Tab-separated table of C-alpha atoms in Angstrom:
chain	number	residue	atom	x	y	z
W	882	LEU	CA	87.235	121.789	105.122
W	883	THR	CA	83.800	123.297	104.628
W	884	ASP	CA	81.860	126.392	105.708
W	885	TRP	CA	84.719	128.885	105.478
W	886	PRO	CA	83.563	132.509	105.060
W	887	THR	CA	83.513	133.519	101.385
W	888	THR	CA	82.507	137.195	101.442
W	889	GLY	CA	84.194	140.228	102.908
W	890	THR	CA	87.516	138.409	103.314
W	891	SER	CA	90.977	138.815	101.836
W	892	ILE	CA	93.181	136.076	100.436
W	893	LYS	CA	94.789	133.881	103.139
W	894	GLU	CA	92.803	135.540	105.905
W	895	PHE	CA	91.585	132.150	107.136
W	896	LYS	CA	94.351	129.634	107.728
W	897	ILE	CA	94.470	126.269	109.494
W	898	ARG	CA	97.603	124.302	110.449
W	899	ILE	CA	97.239	120.657	111.461
W	900	GLU	CA	99.560	117.904	112.639
W	901	LEU	CA	98.721	114.318	111.678
W	902	ASN	CA	100.039	111.234	113.472
W	903	GLY	CA	99.394	107.610	112.608
W	904	GLN	CA	100.787	104.280	111.577
W	905	THR	CA	102.986	103.911	108.502
W	906	GLY	CA	100.797	103.600	105.429
W	907	ASN	CA	97.677	105.154	107.017
W	908	GLN	CA	96.082	107.692	104.677
W	909	VAL	CA	94.061	110.793	105.477
W	910	THR	CA	91.764	112.083	102.737
W	911	PHE	CA	90.721	115.711	102.353
W	912	GLN	CA	87.821	116.418	100.030
W	913	GLY	CA	86.101	119.626	99.037
W	914	GLN	CA	82.307	119.808	98.964
W	915	GLY	CA	79.842	122.006	97.113
W	916	GLY	CA	82.202	122.911	94.290
W	917	ILE	CA	85.224	123.539	96.535
W	918	VAL	CA	88.488	122.248	95.059
W	919	ILE	CA	91.488	121.489	97.272
W	920	LYS	CA	94.775	122.231	95.538
W	921	ARG	CA	98.078	121.153	97.036
W	922	ASP	CA	101.625	122.416	96.994
W	923	ASP	CA	103.976	119.754	98.329
W	924	SER	CA	106.902	120.392	96.021
W	925	GLY	CA	106.949	124.157	95.575
W	926	GLN	CA	104.182	124.280	92.979
W	927	ILE	CA	100.416	124.126	93.412
W	928	SER	CA	98.954	121.306	91.362
W	929	ALA	CA	95.381	120.645	90.330
W	930	GLY	CA	93.344	118.522	92.708
W	931	VAL	CA	93.030	114.843	91.859
W	932	SER	CA	89.649	113.187	91.460
W	933	GLY	CA	87.536	116.312	91.908
W	934	GLY	CA	89.826	118.076	94.377
W	935	THR	CA	90.391	115.131	96.730
W	936	GLN	CA	93.878	114.995	98.268
W	937	LYS	CA	95.418	112.094	100.187
W	938	VAL	CA	98.275	112.216	102.681
W	939	THR	CA	100.156	109.051	103.661
W	940	LEU	CA	101.457	108.937	107.227
W	941	THR	CA	104.602	107.457	108.778
W	942	VAL	CA	104.752	106.144	112.361
W	943	ASN	CA	106.578	108.443	114.837
W	944	LYS	CA	106.899	111.179	112.195
W	945	PRO	CA	104.195	113.841	112.510
W	946	THR	CA	103.067	115.305	109.181
W	947	VAL	CA	102.243	119.026	109.259
W	948	LEU	CA	99.878	120.619	106.730
W	949	GLU	CA	98.516	124.109	106.284
W	950	PHE	CA	95.235	125.077	104.596
W	951	TRP	CA	93.881	128.438	103.554
W	952	ARG	CA	90.888	129.665	101.594
W	953	VAL	CA	91.317	131.518	98.296
W	954	GLY	CA	88.177	132.999	96.775
W	955	ALA	CA	84.901	131.138	96.749
W	956	SER	CA	86.003	127.880	95.153
W	957	ASP	CA	89.566	126.961	96.156
W	958	ILE	CA	91.275	125.791	99.328
W	959	LEU	CA	95.052	125.555	99.139
W	960	MET	CA	96.868	122.781	100.987
W	961	LYS	CA	100.588	123.064	101.684
W	962	TYR	CA	102.724	120.200	102.938
W	963	LEU	CA	105.021	121.755	105.564
W	964	GLY	CA	106.953	118.581	106.289
W	965	THR	CA	107.264	115.269	108.067
W	966	PHE	CA	109.211	115.576	111.291
W	967	GLN	CA	110.965	113.170	113.639
W	968	SER	CA	109.052	113.012	116.946
């Protein structure tokens, strides 16, 4: 989640939606670099990043996990948990 444009852009102009699949218990780690902090909202409220803006997502077999990311300003990327779905 690096190298997003930081000038001449409006809030939420750059958005990424991803679907993760894996085995139960597998974790995917998202980490900001160069002062970027990833903040998540998986329960209706955005919370501060843990351990310097690193966020971890735990997967469940046969249940795709969908996340959305967007850039806010020069130092924050927001991460929203959209859900875990039955495949």
